[in-house]
Coordinates of C-alpha atoms and ligand atoms in Angstrom, one line a residue:
X1 CA -14.0 6.2 32.9
X2 CA -14.6 2.7 34.7
X3 CA -14.2 0.8 31.0
X4 CA -10.5 1.9 30.4
X5 CA -8.0 0.1 31.8
X6 CA -4.6 1.7 32.6
X7 CA -1.5 -0.7 32.0
X8 CA -0.8 -3.8 33.7
X9 CA 2.3 -5.9 34.7
X10 CA 2.0 -9.2 34.6
X11 CA 4.6 -11.5 36.6
X12 CA 7.3 -13.6 34.7
X13 CA 5.9 -16.2 32.3
X14 CA 2.5 -14.5 31.8
X15 CA 2.1 -12.5 28.2
X16 CA 5.2 -13.0 27.4
X17 CA 5.5 -12.8 23.1
X18 CA 6.3 -16.2 21.6
X19 CA 8.0 -17.4 18.7
X20 CA 6.0 -16.6 15.7
X21 CA 5.4 -15.7 11.9
X22 CA 7.3 -12.7 11.4
X23 CA 4.3 -11.1 9.2
X24 CA 2.2 -11.1 12.6
X25 CA 5.4 -9.8 14.8
X26 CA 5.9 -6.8 12.1
X27 CA 2.2 -6.2 12.4
X28 CA 2.2 -6.1 16.0
X29 CA 5.1 -3.8 16.1
X30 CA 3.7 -1.2 13.9
X31 CA 0.2 -1.0 15.5
X32 CA 2.8 -0.4 19.0
X33 CA 4.4 2.3 17.2
X34 CA 1.2 3.8 16.3
X35 CA -0.8 3.3 19.5
X36 CA 2.1 3.8 21.8
X37 CA 1.1 1.6 24.9
X38 CA 2.9 1.2 27.7
X39 CA 3.3 -2.5 27.3
X40 CA 2.2 -5.6 25.2
X41 CA 0.6 -8.8 26.7
X42 CA 0.7 -11.7 24.5
X43 CA -2.0 -13.9 25.2
X44 CA -2.0 -17.8 24.9
X45 CA -5.3 -19.0 26.8
X46 CA -3.7 -20.5 30.0
X47 CA -5.3 -20.9 33.2
X48 CA -2.6 -19.1 34.7
X49 CA -3.2 -16.3 32.2
X50 CA -6.9 -16.5 32.8
X51 CA -6.4 -16.2 36.7
X52 CA -4.2 -13.1 36.5
X53 CA -6.7 -11.5 33.7
X54 CA -9.6 -11.9 36.3
X55 CA -7.6 -10.2 39.2
X56 CA -6.7 -7.3 37.1
X57 CA -10.5 -6.8 35.6
X58 CA -11.7 -7.0 39.1
X59 CA -9.0 -4.4 40.5
X60 CA -10.0 -2.1 37.7
X61 CA -13.6 -2.5 38.1
X62 CA -14.4 -4.6 34.9
X63 CA -15.8 -7.1 36.2
X64 CA -17.7 -7.7 39.2
X65 CA -17.1 -11.2 40.8
X66 CA -20.7 -12.6 41.2
X67 CA -21.6 -14.8 44.2
X68 CA -19.8 -18.0 43.9
X69 CA -22.4 -20.3 45.1
X70 CA -24.8 -19.2 43.0
X71 CA -22.8 -18.7 39.8
X72 CA -19.5 -19.9 39.8
X73 CA -16.3 -18.2 38.4
X74 CA -18.7 -15.8 36.5
X75 CA -18.9 -12.3 36.5
X76 CA -21.0 -9.2 35.6
X77 CA -19.3 -6.7 33.4
X78 CA -21.6 -2.8 32.4
X79 CA -20.5 -1.5 29.6
X80 CA -20.6 2.7 28.8
X81 CA -24.6 3.4 28.6
X82 CA -23.8 4.4 25.3
X83 CA -22.6 1.8 23.8
X84 CA -24.9 -1.2 24.5
X85 CA -25.5 -3.0 21.3
X86 CA -23.8 -3.1 17.5
X87 CA -23.9 0.2 15.6
X88 CA -24.7 -0.3 12.2
X89 CA -24.6 3.6 11.3
X90 CA -20.8 3.4 12.1
X91 CA -20.1 -0.1 10.1
X92 CA -17.8 0.3 7.1
X93 CA -17.1 -1.8 4.4
X94 CA -14.2 -0.6 2.8
X95 CA -13.4 -1.8 -0.9
X96 CA -11.8 -0.1 -3.8
X97 CA -15.1 0.7 -5.4
X98 CA -18.3 1.9 -3.8
X99 CA -19.8 -0.9 -5.9
X100 CA -18.1 -3.6 -4.3
X101 CA -19.6 -2.7 -0.9
X102 CA -22.7 -2.5 -2.6
X103 CA -26.4 -0.9 -2.2
X104 CA -26.9 -2.2 1.5
X105 CA -23.5 -1.3 3.4
X106 CA -21.9 2.1 4.2
X107 CA -19.0 2.7 2.4
X108 CA -16.0 4.6 2.6
X109 CA -12.6 4.9 0.8
X110 CA -9.8 2.5 2.4
X111 CA -6.9 4.8 1.7
X112 CA -9.2 7.9 3.4
X113 CA -10.5 5.6 6.3
X114 CA -7.2 4.0 7.3
X115 CA -5.5 7.4 7.3
X116 CA -8.4 8.6 9.7
X117 CA -8.3 5.3 11.8
X118 CA -4.7 5.6 12.2
X119 CA -5.5 9.0 13.4
X120 CA -7.4 8.3 15.9
X121 CA -5.0 5.0 17.0
X122 CA -2.1 7.4 17.2
X123 CA -1.4 7.8 20.9
X124 CA -4.6 6.0 21.9
X125 CA -3.0 3.1 23.8
X126 CA -0.6 5.4 26.0
X127 CA -1.0 4.2 29.8
X128 CA -2.4 1.1 28.7
X129 CA -1.5 -2.5 27.8
X130 CA -1.7 -3.7 24.3
X131 CA -2.9 -7.5 24.2
X132 CA -2.5 -9.4 21.3
X133 CA -5.0 -12.5 20.8
X134 CA -4.0 -15.4 18.4
X135 CA -7.3 -17.2 17.9
X136 CA -9.0 -19.8 15.2
X137 CA -12.3 -19.6 13.9
X138 CA -13.4 -23.2 13.4
X139 CA -12.8 -26.5 14.6
X140 CA -8.9 -27.1 14.8
X141 CA -8.5 -29.9 12.2
X142 CA -11.1 -28.2 9.6
X143 CA -9.9 -27.1 6.6
X144 CA -12.6 -23.8 7.1
X145 CA -10.8 -23.0 9.8
X146 CA -9.3 -19.5 9.5
X147 CA -6.6 -17.7 11.9
X148 CA -7.4 -14.1 13.3
X149 CA -5.0 -11.8 15.6
X150 CA -6.9 -9.3 17.6
X151 CA -5.2 -6.6 18.9
X152 CA -7.0 -4.6 22.0
X153 CA -6.7 -2.6 25.0
X154 CA -9.9 -4.0 27.0
X155 CA -9.5 -7.0 29.1
X156 CA -13.0 -7.5 28.8
X157 CA -12.4 -8.3 25.1
X158 CA -9.8 -10.6 26.0
X159 CA -11.5 -12.4 28.5
X160 CA -14.5 -12.3 26.2
X161 CA -12.6 -13.8 23.4
X162 CA -11.2 -16.7 25.3
X163 CA -14.7 -17.9 25.7
X164 CA -16.0 -17.1 22.4
X165 CA -12.7 -18.4 19.8
X166 CA -9.9 -21.1 20.5
X167 CA -7.2 -19.2 21.6
X168 CA -3.6 -19.3 21.9
X169 CA -1.2 -21.9 20.7
X170 CA -3.4 -23.8 18.4
X171 CA -3.7 -20.4 16.3
X172 CA 0.0 -20.2 16.1
X173 CA 0.5 -23.5 15.1
X174 CA -2.3 -23.5 12.6
X175 CA -0.7 -20.2 11.2
X176 CA 2.6 -21.5 10.8
X177 CA 5.6 -19.5 9.8
X178 CA 4.8 -19.0 5.9
X179 CA 5.0 -14.8 5.6
X180 CA 2.1 -15.3 3.1
X181 CA -0.4 -17.3 4.9
X182 CA -3.8 -16.2 5.1
X183 CA -4.6 -14.6 8.6
X184 CA -7.0 -11.9 9.6
X185 CA -5.6 -9.0 11.4
X186 CA -8.0 -7.0 13.9
X187 CA -6.9 -4.1 15.7
X188 CA -9.3 -2.6 18.6
X189 CA -9.2 0.6 20.5
X190 CA -11.9 1.7 23.4
X191 CA -10.1 5.2 22.8
X192 CA -12.3 7.2 25.2
X193 CA -15.7 5.2 24.3
X194 CA -17.1 8.4 22.7
X195 CA -20.2 7.6 19.9
X196 CA -18.7 10.3 17.9
X197 CA -15.5 8.4 17.5
X198 CA -16.9 5.0 17.0
X199 CA -16.1 3.1 13.8
X200 CA -16.4 -0.5 12.9
X201 CA -14.4 -1.0 9.8
X202 CA -13.7 -3.7 7.3
X203 CA -11.0 -4.0 4.9
X204 CA -12.3 -7.1 2.9
X205 CA -9.1 -7.0 0.2
X206 CA -6.4 -7.0 3.4
X207 CA -8.2 -8.9 5.4
X208 CA -8.1 -6.4 8.4
X209 CA -10.6 -4.9 10.6
X210 CA -10.4 -2.0 12.8
X211 CA -12.6 -1.4 15.4
X212 CA -12.6 2.1 17.8
X213 CA -14.4 3.8 20.0
X214 CA -16.6 1.2 21.6
X215 CA -16.2 -1.8 24.3
X216 CA -18.9 -3.8 23.3
X217 CA -20.0 -7.2 22.1
X218 CA -20.5 -7.5 18.4
X219 CA -18.6 -4.2 17.6
X220 CA -15.5 -5.4 19.7
X221 CA -15.0 -9.2 19.7
X222 CA -13.6 -9.1 16.2
X223 CA -13.8 -13.3 15.8
X224 CA -17.8 -12.7 15.5
X225 CA -19.6 -10.7 13.0
X226 CA -16.5 -8.7 11.7
X227 CA -14.3 -11.7 11.1
X228 CA -17.0 -14.9 10.7
X229 CA -19.7 -13.0 8.9
X230 CA -18.5 -9.6 7.1
X231 CA -14.9 -10.9 6.2
X232 CA -16.1 -14.5 6.0
X233 CA -18.4 -13.8 3.4
X234 CA -16.3 -12.0 1.5
X235 CA -13.5 -15.0 1.6
X236 CA -16.6 -17.3 1.3
X237 CA -17.4 -16.2 -2.4
X238 CA -13.9 -15.5 -3.6
X239 CA -13.3 -19.4 -2.2
X240 CA -16.6 -21.0 -2.9
X241 CA -18.2 -21.8 0.3
X242 CA -20.6 -19.7 2.4
X243 CA -20.6 -17.8 5.9
X244 CA -23.9 -17.3 6.9
X245 CA -25.8 -16.0 10.2
X246 CA -27.2 -19.3 11.0
X247 CA -27.4 -21.6 13.8
X248 CA -27.2 -25.5 13.2
X249 CA -28.8 -28.3 15.2
X250 CA -29.0 -31.7 15.2
X251 CA -32.6 -33.4 15.3
X252 CA -32.6 -37.3 16.3
X253 CA -35.9 -39.3 16.3
X254 CA -36.5 -42.2 18.8
X255 CA -35.3 -44.4 15.7
X256 CA -32.0 -42.9 15.7
X257 CA -32.7 -41.1 12.2
X258 CA -30.5 -38.1 12.5
X259 CA -30.6 -34.5 10.6
X260 CA -28.9 -31.5 10.6
X261 CA -30.9 -28.2 10.2
X262 CA -29.4 -24.6 9.6
X263 CA -31.3 -21.7 10.4
X264 CA -31.1 -18.0 9.7
X265 CA -33.2 -15.8 11.6
X266 CA -32.1 -11.5 12.1
X267 CA -30.5 -10.6 15.4
X268 CA -31.8 -11.5 18.4
X269 CA -34.8 -13.5 16.3
X270 CA -34.6 -16.8 18.3
X271 CA -31.7 -18.9 16.9
X272 CA -29.9 -19.1 20.4
X273 CA -33.3 -20.5 21.9
X274 CA -34.3 -22.7 18.3
X275 CA -30.8 -24.4 18.7
X276 CA -31.3 -25.2 22.5
X277 CA -35.2 -26.3 22.3
X278 CA -36.2 -29.2 24.4
X279 CA -39.1 -30.9 22.9
X280 CA -42.8 -30.9 24.7
X281 CA -43.3 -34.4 26.2
X282 CA -45.0 -35.7 23.6
X283 CA -42.0 -35.9 21.5
X284 CA -40.3 -38.2 23.9
X285 CA -37.1 -40.0 22.3
X286 CA -36.4 -37.1 20.3
X287 CA -33.2 -35.7 20.6
X288 CA -32.2 -31.9 19.7
X289 CA -28.7 -30.9 19.9
X290 CA -26.7 -27.6 19.3
X291 CA -23.8 -27.4 16.9
X292 CA -24.1 -23.8 16.7
X293 CA -26.3 -20.9 17.7
X294 CA -25.2 -18.0 15.3
X295 CA -22.6 -18.7 12.5
X296 CA -22.5 -21.3 10.0
X297 CA -19.4 -22.0 7.5
X298 CA -20.8 -24.2 5.1
X299 CA -18.7 -25.8 2.5
X300 CA -19.9 -28.2 -1.0
X301 CA -19.2 -32.1 -0.4
X302 CA -20.2 -35.0 -2.5
X303 CA -22.9 -32.4 -3.8
X304 CA -24.5 -31.5 -0.2
X305 CA -23.6 -28.8 2.3
X306 CA -21.8 -29.4 5.4
X307 CA -21.6 -27.2 8.3
X308 CA -19.2 -26.0 11.0
X309 CA -19.7 -23.7 13.9
X310 CA -16.8 -21.1 13.8
X311 CA -17.1 -20.3 17.3
X312 CA -16.3 -21.8 20.4
X313 CA -18.8 -20.0 22.9
X314 CA -22.3 -18.1 22.6
X315 CA -22.7 -14.4 23.1
X316 CA -26.8 -14.6 23.7
X317 CA -29.3 -12.5 24.5
X318 CA -30.3 -12.5 28.5
X319 CA -34.1 -11.0 28.9
X320 CA -36.5 -13.9 28.6
X321 CA -34.0 -16.5 29.5
X322 CA -35.4 -18.8 31.9
X323 CA -35.8 -22.5 32.9
X324 CA -39.1 -22.6 31.3
X325 CA -38.1 -20.9 28.0
X326 CA -34.8 -22.2 27.6
X327 CA -33.4 -24.6 30.5
X328 CA -30.4 -25.6 28.3
X329 CA -29.4 -21.9 27.9
X330 CA -29.7 -21.4 32.0
X331 CA -27.8 -24.7 32.6
X332 CA -25.1 -22.9 30.1
X333 CA -24.8 -19.7 31.7
X334 CA -24.7 -21.1 35.3
X335 CA -21.3 -21.7 35.6
X336 CA -17.7 -19.9 34.0
X337 CA -20.1 -17.3 32.3
X338 CA -19.7 -13.4 31.6
X339 CA -22.7 -11.2 31.8
X340 CA -23.1 -8.0 30.3
X341 CA -25.7 -5.2 31.4
X342 CA -28.0 -7.3 33.7
X343 CA -28.5 -6.4 37.1
X344 CA -26.9 -7.7 40.1
X345 CA -29.1 -8.5 43.2
X346 CA -28.1 -7.6 46.9
X347 CA -27.1 -11.3 47.2
X348 CA -24.4 -10.9 44.4
X349 CA -26.9 -12.9 41.6
X350 CA -27.5 -11.5 38.1
X351 CA -31.6 -10.9 37.2
X352 CA -33.0 -9.8 34.3
X353 CA -36.3 -9.1 33.3
X354 CA -38.0 -12.5 32.4
X355 CA -35.7 -14.6 34.5
X356 CA -38.3 -15.7 37.2
X357 CA -42.3 -16.0 37.2
X358 CA -43.7 -12.6 36.8
X359 CA -43.3 -11.0 40.5
X360 CA -40.6 -13.3 41.7
X361 CA -38.0 -11.0 41.1
X362 CA -35.6 -9.5 43.7
X363 CA -37.3 -6.6 46.0
X364 CA -34.2 -4.3 45.3
X365 CA -30.9 -5.2 43.0
X366 CA -28.3 -2.8 41.1
X367 CA -29.5 -2.2 37.5
X368 CA -27.3 -2.4 34.5
X369 CA -26.1 1.1 34.6
X370 CA -25.3 0.6 38.3
X371 CA -28.3 2.4 39.9
X372 CA -30.6 1.2 42.6
X373 CA -33.4 -0.3 41.2
X374 CA -36.8 -1.9 43.0
X375 CA -40.1 -3.7 40.9
X376 CA -41.2 0.4 41.1
X377 CA -38.6 1.4 38.8
X378 CA -39.7 2.9 35.4
X379 CA -36.4 1.6 33.8
X380 CA -35.9 -1.8 33.2
X381 CA -33.1 -3.7 35.5
X382 CA -31.2 -5.4 32.6
X383 CA -30.6 -3.8 29.3
X384 CA -32.9 -5.1 26.7
X385 CA -29.8 -6.3 24.5
X386 CA -28.0 -7.4 27.9
X387 CA -26.2 -10.6 27.1
X388 CA -24.2 -13.5 28.2
X389 CA -20.6 -15.0 27.1
X390 CA -20.7 -18.6 27.9
X391 CA -18.5 -21.6 26.5
X392 CA -20.1 -24.1 24.1
X393 CA -19.0 -26.6 26.3
X394 CA -21.3 -25.6 29.1
X395 CA -24.3 -26.7 26.8
X396 CA -25.8 -29.7 28.0
X397 CA -27.1 -30.8 24.6
X398 CA -23.9 -29.7 22.7
X399 CA -23.6 -32.0 19.7
X400 CA -21.3 -34.4 19.8
X401 CA -19.8 -33.8 16.2
X402 CA -19.9 -29.8 17.4
X403 CA -16.0 -30.1 16.6
X404 CA -15.8 -32.4 13.5
X405 CA -13.4 -30.6 10.9
X406 CA -15.6 -32.1 7.7
X407 CA -18.8 -30.0 9.6
X408 CA -22.4 -31.7 9.4
X409 CA -24.5 -32.5 6.4
X410 CA -27.5 -29.9 6.6
X411 CA -30.9 -31.5 5.3
X412 CA -32.6 -28.0 5.5
X413 CA -32.2 -24.3 5.7
X414 CA -34.7 -22.1 7.4
X415 CA -35.2 -18.6 7.1
X416 CA -37.3 -16.8 9.2
X417 CA -38.3 -13.1 11.0
X418 CA -40.4 -11.5 13.4
X419 CA -43.4 -10.6 11.6
X420 CA -46.8 -9.7 13.5
X421 CA -48.8 -10.5 10.2
X422 CA -48.4 -11.7 6.5
X423 CA -46.1 -14.7 7.2
X424 CA -47.3 -18.3 8.1
X425 CA -45.6 -20.2 10.7
X426 CA -44.2 -22.2 8.3
X427 CA -44.1 -22.9 4.3
X428 CA -41.4 -24.9 1.9
X429 CA -40.3 -23.5 -1.0
X430 CA -40.8 -25.3 -4.5
X431 CA -37.0 -25.3 -4.9
X432 CA -33.4 -23.9 -4.0
X433 CA -33.7 -20.8 -6.5
X434 CA -37.3 -20.2 -4.8
X435 CA -35.9 -20.8 -1.6
X436 CA -33.1 -18.2 -2.3
X437 CA -35.8 -15.9 -3.6
X438 CA -37.7 -16.5 0.1
X439 CA -34.0 -15.7 2.1
X440 CA -33.4 -12.7 -0.1
X441 CA -37.0 -10.9 0.9
X442 CA -36.9 -12.1 4.4
X443 CA -38.2 -8.8 6.8
X444 CA -38.4 -8.8 10.4
X445 CA -39.3 -6.1 12.8
X446 CA -35.9 -4.6 14.4
X447 CA -34.6 -5.5 18.0
X448 CA -32.6 -4.1 20.4
X449 CA -29.8 -5.9 19.0
X450 CA -28.4 -2.9 17.2
X451 CA -28.7 0.9 18.4
X452 CA -32.2 2.4 16.4
X453 CA -35.8 2.0 16.6
X454 CA -37.2 -1.1 17.5
X455 CA -40.1 -2.8 16.1
X456 CA -39.7 -1.4 12.5
X457 CA -40.3 -4.2 9.4
X458 CA -37.4 -4.2 7.7
X459 CA -35.7 -6.2 5.0
X460 CA -33.1 -8.6 5.8
X461 CA -31.9 -10.9 3.6
X462 CA -30.9 -13.9 4.9
X463 CA -30.7 -12.6 8.2
X464 CA -27.2 -10.8 6.8
X465 CA -28.1 -7.5 6.2
X466 CA -26.0 -6.1 8.7
X467 CA -23.1 -8.7 8.1
X468 CA -22.9 -9.2 4.4
X469 CA -19.2 -7.8 3.6
X470 CA -19.9 -7.2 -0.3
X471 CA -22.5 -6.3 -2.6
X472 CA -25.8 -8.1 -1.7
X473 CA -26.7 -8.6 -5.6
X474 CA -23.4 -10.7 -5.6
X475 CA -24.3 -12.3 -2.9
X476 CA -27.6 -13.5 -4.1
X477 CA -25.3 -14.7 -7.2
X478 CA -23.4 -17.0 -5.0
X479 CA -26.3 -18.7 -3.4
X480 CA -27.8 -19.4 -6.9
X481 CA -24.6 -20.9 -7.9
X482 CA -23.7 -22.6 -5.1
X483 CA -27.4 -24.3 -5.5
X484 CA -25.9 -25.5 -9.2
X485 CA -23.2 -27.1 -7.5
X486 CA -25.6 -29.1 -5.2
X487 CA -26.8 -32.3 -6.1
X488 CA -28.4 -32.9 -3.0
X489 CA -29.6 -29.6 -1.9
X490 CA -30.9 -28.7 1.5
X491 CA -35.0 -28.3 1.5
X492 CA -35.6 -24.7 2.1
X493 CA -38.3 -23.2 4.7
X494 CA -39.7 -20.1 5.8
X495 CA -41.3 -19.9 9.6
X496 CA -42.5 -17.1 11.5
X497 CA -42.8 -17.5 15.7
X498 CA -44.3 -14.4 15.6
X499 CA -47.5 -13.7 14.1
X500 CA -49.8 -12.1 16.7
X501 CA -53.7 -12.3 16.7
X502 CA -56.4 -9.9 16.9
X503 CA -55.4 -9.4 20.9
X504 CA -51.9 -8.2 19.6
X505 CA -50.7 -11.5 21.2
X506 CA -48.3 -14.2 19.9
X507 CA -50.4 -16.9 18.1
X508 CA -48.1 -19.6 18.6
X509 CA -46.4 -20.4 22.0
X510 CA -42.7 -20.7 20.4
X511 CA -39.9 -22.1 22.0
X512 CA -40.1 -26.1 22.9
X513 CA -43.4 -26.3 20.9
X514 CA -41.2 -25.1 17.8
X515 CA -40.5 -28.7 17.7
X516 CA -43.6 -29.0 16.4
X517 CA -42.7 -27.3 12.9
X518 CA -39.6 -28.7 12.9
X519 CA -41.1 -32.5 13.1
X520 CA -42.9 -31.4 9.7
X521 CA -39.4 -30.0 8.2
X522 CA -38.1 -33.1 9.3
X523 CA -40.8 -35.3 7.6
X524 CA -40.6 -33.4 4.4
X525 CA -37.0 -34.1 4.3
X526 CA -37.9 -37.5 4.8
X527 CA -40.6 -37.4 2.0
X528 CA -43.3 -38.3 4.4
X529 CA -44.5 -35.0 5.4
X530 CA -47.8 -33.9 3.7
X531 CA -48.4 -30.5 2.4
X532 CA -50.6 -28.3 0.3
X533 CA -49.9 -26.5 -2.3
X534 CA -50.0 -22.4 -2.1
X535 CA -49.0 -19.4 -4.2
X536 CA -46.0 -18.6 -1.9
X537 CA -44.9 -22.5 -1.0
X538 CA -45.8 -25.7 0.2
X539 CA -47.8 -25.3 3.7
X540 CA -48.4 -28.0 6.0
X541 CA -52.2 -28.8 6.4
X542 CA -53.7 -28.9 9.7
X543 CA -53.3 -32.9 10.2
X544 CA -49.9 -32.6 9.0
X545 CA -48.7 -30.9 11.9
X546 CA -48.1 -32.6 15.2
X547 CA -50.4 -30.6 17.6
X548 CA -51.1 -33.3 20.3
X549 CA -51.1 -31.9 23.9
X550 CA -50.6 -28.4 22.5
X551 CA -53.3 -25.7 24.1
X552 CA -54.3 -23.9 20.7
X553 CA -57.8 -24.1 18.9
X554 CA -58.0 -25.0 15.5
X555 CA -59.0 -21.0 15.0
X556 CA -55.7 -20.4 16.4
X557 CA -54.0 -22.9 13.8
X558 CA -55.9 -21.9 11.0
X559 CA -55.0 -18.1 11.4
X560 CA -51.2 -19.4 11.7
X561 CA -51.3 -20.8 8.6
X562 CA -53.4 -18.3 6.7
X563 CA -52.1 -16.9 3.3
X564 CA -53.9 -13.7 3.0
X565 CA -54.4 -12.7 -0.3
X566 CA -54.6 -8.9 0.2
X567 CA -51.9 -8.8 2.7
X568 CA -49.7 -10.6 0.3
X569 CA -50.6 -8.4 -2.7
X570 CA -49.0 -5.7 -0.2
X571 CA -46.0 -8.2 0.8
X572 CA -45.1 -8.6 -2.9
X573 CA -45.3 -5.0 -3.7
X574 CA -42.6 -4.4 -0.5
X575 CA -40.5 -7.3 -2.6
X576 CA -40.6 -5.4 -5.4
X577 CA -39.6 -2.0 -3.8
X578 CA -36.8 -3.6 -1.9
X579 CA -35.4 -5.3 -4.9
X580 CA -35.8 -1.8 -6.7
X581 CA -34.3 0.3 -3.9
X582 CA -30.8 -1.9 -4.4
X583 CA -30.4 -0.1 -8.1
X584 CA -30.4 -3.0 -10.2
X585 CA -28.0 -5.1 -8.5
X586 CA -30.6 -8.1 -7.9
X587 CA -30.1 -11.5 -10.5
X588 CA -32.8 -11.7 -13.0
X589 CA -33.5 -15.5 -11.7
X590 CA -35.2 -13.4 -8.6
X591 CA -37.1 -11.0 -10.1
X592 CA -38.7 -13.8 -12.4
X593 CA -39.2 -15.7 -8.8
X594 CA -40.9 -12.5 -7.9
X595 CA -43.3 -12.6 -10.9
X596 CA -43.8 -16.1 -10.7
X597 CA -45.2 -16.1 -6.8
X598 CA -47.5 -13.0 -8.3
X599 CA -48.5 -15.2 -11.4
X600 CA -49.4 -17.8 -9.0
X601 CA -51.8 -15.7 -6.8
X602 CA -53.7 -14.7 -10.0
X603 CA -54.3 -18.4 -11.1
Ligands
LIG1 P1 -28.4 -12.7 18.3 O1 -27.8 -13.6 19.4 O2 -28.9 -11.4 18.5 O3 -28.2 -13.2 16.8 O4 -30.1 -13.6 19.1 P2 -30.4 -14.8 18.4 O5 -31.5 -15.4 17.2 O6 -29.8 -16.1 18.7 O7 -32.1 -14.7 19.4 P3 -32.8 -15.5 21.1 O8 -32.6 -17.2 20.8 O9 -31.3 -14.8 21.8 O10 -34.1 -14.7 20.8 C1 -34.1 -13.3 21.0 C2 -35.1 -13.1 22.0 O11 -36.6 -13.4 21.2 C3 -35.4 -13.7 23.6 O12 -35.8 -12.4 24.3 C4 -36.3 -14.8 23.2 O13 -37.2 -15.3 24.6 C5 -37.1 -14.5 22.2 N1 -37.3 -15.8 21.4 C6 -36.8 -16.5 21.1 N2 -37.6 -17.9 20.6 C7 -38.6 -17.3 20.5 C8 -40.3 -18.0 20.6 O14 -40.3 -19.1 19.4 N3 -41.3 -17.3 20.8 C9 -41.1 -15.9 20.8 N4 -42.4 -15.3 21.3 N5 -40.3 -15.6 21.2 C10 -38.9 -16.2 21.1
LIG2 C1 -26.4 -10.0 16.9 O1 -26.6 -8.9 17.1 O2 -26.5 -10.6 15.6 C2 -25.5 -10.9 17.8 C3 -24.9 -10.1 18.9 O3 -25.5 -12.0 17.6 S1 -23.6 -9.2 18.3 O4 -22.3 -10.1 18.3 O5 -23.5 -8.1 19.3 O6 -23.7 -8.7 16.7
LIG3 MN1 -26.4 -13.0 15.7

């Protein structure tokens, strides 16, 4: 099978074992005894190593080099067609009690699960190379930064982790020699990429992740959803900080006033696009910069929340990305990038649905499965969840404080999902606890980022449903407790770019025009923006939004901002149903918030 790499033999000076922390060496030895690899390759992230691995990956057909003139130093990877997205149904939180994992996670018993996984890993790397990747999550000088080691038998994982994390020496240095130091042990093996033997298991108490049977993104780049979110959220609660599925952006006015905003939207609901947005012409002089596009780690200082992006790269949705919707993403992926499951043109370029204006695509290409494709084919050329992996350094609007260890101060938190109906374009919570309620009850139509049905409304609290590594009730309590410690809490908002009109089309143009909503949010942070009070929170009046040069009529804006009482009756009933479904773990305060919304509708 094309994903499964035979062992490689590196030349002298590449892949050698560094001297290091004995606890790490012991663990690597244990996994070696279990998985029986042909050899071990210690990654240091150097250019020489990178060149060598790229050559090997091409030899093994794991990567295809793209046309150097079109996309310099970039490669295409095709994952197994049975393995193209996160698998929530095979993702487990393995805590001593089921109650610790809570009602929203799949739970399995740690001892039984270790034993099952060790069974699967037994001899699994025979004839293969076992790579050891030392990495850190977080800026090198941040107190929030965590060390992780990922063992993998996938060269694609190594090359991806080199982009997504800070790899090599920096991690060994950060860890030091203390055998008791905190670090994450992540073990990954492709096995034979069989969905029947695919498990993504987290052992929060042991700071351990074991992932088998997949070679795809969020399942196997253990730094990201596994460490930075599932294990991260567990550690965050224990240690008094927050690990969230949020972008972080900087917004600087023409006068030089800057705010940082964090926003939690579920998978494939617009974080990368919002974090890189280019304001419409009318907003000349405004600068939007990216700190992060997917994950925020936040801690309290001086009564405020400060955020860092633990990642070093973007693992972003490809389809729909173009020079009109997201020029900064296009530039970010124009060189030194990996592409997964997009189409390959005859000229050796990459292509996907939504790359060009309609009709301007290639007449022939090889689709993401490796088959011939023409515009008449019924199948898509690129998989709907095809992804790019690109270094943050490629982003032309990377925030200058991207690597600031202290983090950036957060003025506002935004929640939002894909909702065709009910949810207005934007509204503001009355206070922190009400904002926590907005996050706790948010919902979104499901996307291709996870396997399963697409387009079904499901509750996805704080966009963390698939990523909270412990009991969701305790997670809500943690949010409420953080609020109590903040003297200058961020304001909390909810947005919805995806409301549809009667014709079934999106009412809001989205992308760069989201600046208009962001501007109102910033005005509210500055205390200057007007608002009208509604039962669900503060809404902008139509004149509070800057809609100059926007091709949308007043009726459209009214529809976008409408709070329909009948729809909200249903929505509130859904909130109750959701809370009830969690089986009594929801804090009293959030139940009370729901009653207060209902009471405001009755006023
Ligand atoms: P993950 O990486 O899965 O966490 O996704 P994300 O939240 O970063 O989503 P991303 O920005 O990649 O957007 C996902 C899809 O939504 C893409 O196909 C975008 O084209 C589309 N999208 C993003 N922003 C908007 C918007 O403002 N309006 C509309 N209509 N679509 C959008
Ligand atoms: C998401 O699904 O939210 C992602 C992509 O960001 S993955 O890393 O595959 O989880
Ligand atoms: Mn994500």
